[in-house]
Amino acid sequence: MPNDGEDFVAKTVMTVTGPIDVNDLGFTLMHEHVFLDLMRDAWIFDNILNDMELADVELHRFAASGGSTLVDLTSGGLRGHDKHLLYDEDLNHVAHAEAMRCASETSGINIVLGAGWYHESYYPKRLWKMATNDLAEEIINEIEVGIDGTSVRAGHIGEIGARYNWLSAIEERVLRASARAQVKTGLGLTTHSTAGIGGLEQLDVLEQEGVDLRRVTVAHSGLFPRTEYHEAIARRGASVSFDRMGDLPAMSEFHRNRLLSHLRTLVDRGHIEQVVLSHDVCYKKDLFANGGSGYDWLASYGRDILERDLGLVDEQWNTIMVENPKRLLAE
C-alpha cells in the first residue's frame, strides 16, 4: 500500500487486456457487472445479463461520457448458473473472461475483473471439501495465470460476500482464503454485505489474516442507512462503497436526501479518501436501453447533482472517482 502522497509511477493494474499504468485508469467505477447470472436468487428475466451486443452499446455510452475504467466484480458463481451464459453468433459457448476481454477491446474501456467467489448460495459444491490454503491458491491462480482456464487474469479480489448479515462457516473460510491471496499478491479486495452491518465482521476476519484494510472496500455500505456504520468502516481504514448511485433519480425525496446526507457526513468528517461511488449494474432494468441509468449516470449527471446538493468541488470529485480507485487498484 503506497504511503500518502507516494507517486503512482510504475504501479500497474491488471486489466482483461493486460497490465496498464495506474495513471491511465482515469474516471473509474469500482463496482459493476457486465455479464452475470443471478438466477439462483429468483428465476426471473431481470436477473441475467447475457446480451453481448447490448453490453457493447452500454459500454460505449460510458466511454462517450468520459468514463475510462470499470471494475467488474463478477466473481465465481455469478458467471453462470446451471448452463452456459454467453454464446457467439454461431451459438458456440464463450467463456465469461473471454467475453469481457472482447467487450473491453470493442468499447475501449479498461475492465478489471474480480477473483474469488460470491457467497454461499453461489458456491460450487467442491468448495466445501477444500482447505483454506487450497482455496487461496485457486484465487492466486486466477490472478497470476488466468480465470476459468483462460489467459485473462484478475486484477482485483471480489466481490467476496456473505448471504446474510453474518458469515457462515464456509463463507468465513472463503474470506480467509481471499485474505491470504490478497496478502500474497497485494491486490485490492472488495467484500459483499447488504443486510446490515456485516461488513465489520468481514473486516475483523481480514485483519486477523494480516490484510491492510486500506486496500479493502466494503461494498453496498451505502444501502445501510446509518452514518455510524459508514464511519466505523472508515475509521478502520477501509473504503465505504455507495454503489447503487444510479438509483438516485428514482428514489423518494426521503431516501434520496438521506443517502446524500450520509455522503456529506463522510466528506465533512474527513473521510473523502475512503469513499467510492458506482452503479452496481446487475439487473436488466439497470441498463440505459431498458430504462435504467446504465454505466454512465455518474459521469453524465452525478457530478452536477453532487456539486449542487453536496457542494463537491472539482478536486473532491477527482479524489472520489480517480484518486481513490488508483490507490485501491494499484499493485
XYZ file of C-alpha atoms in Angstrom:
331
model
C 0.000 0.000 0.000
C 1.531 3.327 -1.038
C 2.022 5.967 1.643
C 0.058 9.195 1.404
C 1.487 11.270 -1.389
C 3.575 8.473 -2.871
C 3.902 8.707 -6.628
C 1.983 6.032 -8.542
C 4.506 5.944 -11.400
C 5.489 2.335 -12.177
C 2.435 0.999 -10.355
C 0.298 -1.196 -12.591
C -3.235 -2.558 -12.700
C -4.103 -5.822 -14.447
C -6.978 -5.417 -16.901
C -8.587 -8.055 -19.114
C -6.310 -6.982 -21.959
C -3.139 -6.815 -19.873
C -1.418 -4.517 -17.368
C -1.752 -0.749 -17.582
C -0.117 2.085 -15.683
C -2.272 3.136 -12.732
C -2.214 6.718 -14.020
C -4.108 5.537 -17.104
C -7.162 4.425 -15.108
C -8.922 7.790 -15.299
C -12.574 8.026 -14.246
C -13.214 4.656 -12.602
C -16.308 2.772 -11.460
C -15.319 0.416 -8.635
C -18.338 -1.922 -8.617
C -20.137 -3.018 -11.785
C -21.184 -6.151 -13.688
C -21.305 -6.554 -17.459
C -22.364 -10.203 -17.726
C -23.734 -12.183 -14.779
C -26.329 -14.715 -13.681
C -28.386 -14.054 -10.532
C -30.942 -16.754 -11.302
C -30.199 -18.545 -8.029
C -31.879 -15.636 -6.258
C -35.003 -15.872 -8.397
C -35.700 -17.427 -11.788
C -36.814 -14.208 -13.444
C -35.865 -12.471 -16.665
C -34.397 -9.439 -14.911
C -31.725 -11.477 -13.102
C -29.432 -12.240 -16.012
C -27.109 -10.108 -18.130
C -26.050 -12.105 -21.202
C -26.554 -9.792 -24.183
C -23.121 -9.122 -25.662
C -24.442 -6.722 -28.317
C -26.314 -4.626 -25.750
C -23.327 -4.630 -23.405
C -21.237 -3.099 -26.175
C -23.777 -0.301 -26.646
C -23.912 0.393 -22.893
C -20.123 0.455 -22.523
C -19.799 2.819 -25.465
C -22.188 5.172 -23.654
C -19.873 5.079 -20.645
C -16.860 5.826 -22.855
C -18.679 8.708 -24.553
C -19.492 10.226 -21.156
C -15.801 10.379 -20.246
C -15.584 7.059 -18.417
C -12.318 5.201 -18.669
C -12.259 2.154 -16.352
C -14.778 -0.282 -14.935
C -14.127 -2.837 -12.191
C -16.289 -5.886 -12.870
C -16.816 -7.842 -9.647
C -18.462 -10.878 -11.217
C -16.677 -13.418 -9.073
C -17.129 -17.198 -9.130
C -20.722 -18.399 -9.039
C -22.011 -15.290 -10.789
C -20.595 -16.276 -14.189
C -23.324 -18.824 -14.940
C -25.807 -20.987 -13.009
C -26.782 -24.379 -14.463
C -25.961 -23.530 -18.076
C -23.559 -21.543 -20.220
C -24.177 -17.825 -20.003
C -22.726 -16.442 -23.236
C -22.716 -17.557 -26.888
C -21.242 -16.192 -30.102
C -23.039 -15.730 -33.449
C -22.663 -19.439 -34.218
C -24.045 -20.374 -30.779
C -20.690 -21.555 -29.508
C -20.084 -21.089 -25.785
C -17.957 -18.060 -24.921
C -16.096 -18.085 -21.600
C -17.043 -15.172 -19.371
C -13.480 -13.862 -19.141
C -13.027 -14.016 -22.916
C -16.289 -12.134 -23.419
C -15.030 -9.459 -21.037
C -11.792 -9.116 -22.990
C -13.804 -8.701 -26.190
C -16.054 -6.111 -24.510
C -13.004 -4.123 -23.453
C -11.387 -4.258 -26.876
C -14.512 -3.155 -28.755
C -15.528 -0.388 -26.333
C -12.100 0.949 -25.435
C -12.954 0.748 -21.723
C -10.376 -0.640 -19.304
C -12.022 -3.551 -17.478
C -10.626 -5.075 -14.300
C -12.056 -8.475 -13.332
C -12.504 -9.795 -9.799
C -11.236 -13.148 -8.498
C -12.731 -15.477 -5.893
C -16.319 -16.496 -5.171
C -19.505 -14.559 -4.382
C -21.403 -16.044 -1.395
C -22.568 -19.426 -0.142
C -25.680 -19.722 -2.308
C -23.471 -19.391 -5.382
C -20.566 -21.643 -4.378
C -19.788 -24.780 -6.393
C -20.154 -27.850 -4.169
C -16.458 -28.681 -4.330
C -15.581 -25.654 -2.152
C -16.936 -27.376 0.969
C -14.224 -30.032 0.637
C -11.314 -27.629 0.215
C -8.890 -26.314 2.819
C -8.414 -22.578 3.206
C -4.949 -22.550 1.685
C -6.150 -24.571 -1.310
C -8.924 -22.038 -1.868
C -6.347 -19.266 -1.639
C -4.207 -20.970 -4.294
C -7.154 -21.058 -6.701
C -7.673 -17.325 -6.242
C -3.974 -16.678 -6.728
C -4.108 -18.763 -9.912
C -6.877 -16.513 -11.275
C -4.613 -13.546 -10.567
C -1.298 -14.936 -11.820
C -2.403 -17.343 -14.593
C -5.996 -16.784 -15.726
C -9.683 -17.136 -14.910
C -11.588 -20.349 -15.699
C -8.855 -21.782 -17.895
C -8.383 -18.628 -19.984
C -5.381 -16.338 -20.177
C -7.458 -13.424 -18.858
C -6.106 -12.504 -15.420
C -7.951 -10.971 -12.488
C -6.821 -7.548 -11.287
C -8.814 -7.400 -8.066
C -10.282 -9.804 -5.486
C -14.062 -9.859 -5.069
C -16.750 -9.433 -4.609
C -16.395 -11.808 -1.667
C -19.612 -11.979 0.261
C -21.977 -13.139 2.916
C -25.534 -14.068 2.051
C -26.941 -12.666 5.293
C -25.758 -10.267 7.981
C -23.210 -12.770 9.271
C -20.571 -15.092 7.843
C -21.380 -18.771 7.570
C -18.538 -21.219 8.230
C -17.822 -21.764 4.533
C -18.081 -18.033 3.784
C -15.551 -17.300 6.520
C -13.194 -19.888 5.012
C -13.520 -18.318 1.560
C -12.969 -14.854 3.039
C -9.839 -16.045 4.844
C -8.617 -17.605 1.609
C -9.245 -14.307 -0.175
C -7.317 -12.510 2.541
C -4.349 -14.840 2.128
C -4.436 -14.284 -1.632
C -4.528 -10.536 -1.012
C -1.528 -10.634 1.301
C 0.467 -12.644 -1.249
C -0.486 -10.679 -4.372
C -1.024 -7.177 -2.988
C -4.274 -6.674 -4.901
C -7.231 -4.742 -3.541
C -10.227 -6.658 -2.178
C -13.957 -5.908 -2.176
C -16.431 -7.587 0.174
C -20.201 -8.009 -0.209
C -22.657 -7.455 2.636
C -26.107 -5.915 2.316
C -28.406 -6.953 5.170
C -26.872 -4.836 7.901
C -23.504 -4.151 9.484
C -21.879 -7.430 8.437
C -19.027 -5.560 6.804
C -17.469 -5.024 10.232
C -17.285 -8.780 10.857
C -15.669 -9.175 7.456
C -13.067 -6.557 8.357
C -12.335 -8.480 11.571
C -11.522 -11.624 9.583
C -9.410 -9.770 7.039
C -7.474 -8.004 9.776
C -6.828 -11.316 11.553
C -5.259 -12.592 8.318
C -2.929 -9.619 8.047
C -4.705 -7.643 5.326
C -4.002 -3.915 5.225
C -7.569 -2.622 5.472
C -6.629 0.410 3.408
C -6.746 -1.986 0.425
C -10.311 -3.103 1.250
C -13.680 -1.799 0.046
C -16.888 -2.781 1.823
C -19.468 -2.966 -0.953
C -23.079 -1.844 -0.582
C -22.280 0.089 2.600
C -24.444 2.938 1.395
C -27.511 0.697 1.400
C -27.417 0.524 5.198
C -28.874 3.812 6.490
C -26.596 4.528 9.441
C -23.769 7.030 9.350
C -22.300 5.293 12.399
C -21.764 2.161 10.304
C -20.114 4.080 7.486
C -17.794 5.848 9.910
C -16.922 2.607 11.694
C -15.678 1.221 8.370
C -13.759 4.386 7.512
C -12.125 4.657 10.939
C -10.594 1.217 10.395
C -9.057 2.378 7.130
C -11.354 0.599 4.675
C -13.345 2.304 1.926
C -17.095 2.852 2.050
C -18.853 1.980 -1.200
C -22.019 3.758 -2.320
C -22.532 1.553 -5.341
C -26.182 1.900 -6.348
C -25.921 5.556 -7.274
C -27.879 5.017 -10.478
C -30.976 4.520 -8.301
C -30.790 8.103 -7.053
C -33.087 9.640 -9.714
C -35.899 7.166 -8.891
C -35.622 7.457 -5.109
C -38.235 9.158 -2.966
C -37.223 12.530 -1.569
C -36.707 10.987 1.875
C -34.352 8.224 0.724
C -32.504 10.488 -1.688
C -31.874 13.148 0.943
C -30.789 10.579 3.500
C -28.261 8.959 1.154
C -26.821 12.345 0.225
C -26.661 13.250 3.914
C -24.586 10.142 4.620
C -22.172 11.075 1.858
C -21.953 14.648 3.083
C -21.186 13.479 6.617
C -18.317 11.263 5.473
C -16.822 14.106 3.465
C -17.269 16.677 6.242
C -15.661 14.372 8.806
C -12.544 13.875 6.755
C -13.234 10.511 5.105
C -13.419 11.578 1.455
C -10.382 9.421 0.606
C -12.377 6.373 1.716
C -15.472 6.965 -0.428
C -16.095 5.227 -3.746
C -19.146 5.586 -5.975
C -20.551 3.229 -8.596
C -23.815 1.861 -10.037
C -23.584 -1.912 -9.432
C -25.422 -2.625 -12.683
C -26.634 -6.177 -12.072
C -30.187 -6.365 -13.445
C -31.563 -5.878 -16.933
C -33.596 -2.934 -15.647
C -30.353 -1.141 -14.698
C -29.243 -0.778 -18.307
C -29.948 2.506 -20.076
C -31.589 0.735 -23.012
C -34.051 -0.826 -20.576
C -34.946 2.419 -18.817
C -32.205 2.372 -16.184
C -29.265 4.644 -15.517
C -26.639 2.437 -17.165
C -22.923 2.745 -16.518
C -22.728 6.425 -17.432
C -25.074 8.096 -14.937
C -22.352 9.233 -12.543
C -20.209 10.618 -15.358
C -23.128 12.210 -17.209
C -25.300 13.525 -14.359
C -23.959 12.528 -10.947
C -21.221 15.121 -10.819
C -23.643 18.027 -11.316
C -26.059 16.657 -8.727
C -23.377 16.125 -6.095
C -21.885 19.531 -6.823
C -25.282 21.155 -6.418
C -26.563 19.206 -3.417
C -23.341 18.455 -1.548
C -21.110 21.270 -2.674
C -18.445 18.922 -4.036
C -15.736 20.834 -5.886
C -13.665 19.523 -8.801
C -10.799 18.392 -6.568
C -13.149 16.357 -4.354
C -14.844 14.751 -7.354
C -11.444 13.812 -8.748
C -10.466 12.318 -5.381
C -13.520 10.052 -5.320
C -13.650 8.981 -8.966
C -9.959 8.942 -9.932
C -7.536 9.017 -6.999
C -9.318 6.642 -4.635
C -9.621 3.883 -7.279
C -5.934 4.319 -8.123
C -4.997 3.656 -4.518
C -7.316 0.664 -4.230
C -6.326 -0.965 -7.521
C -2.576 -0.359 -7.824
C -0.354 -3.377 -7.164
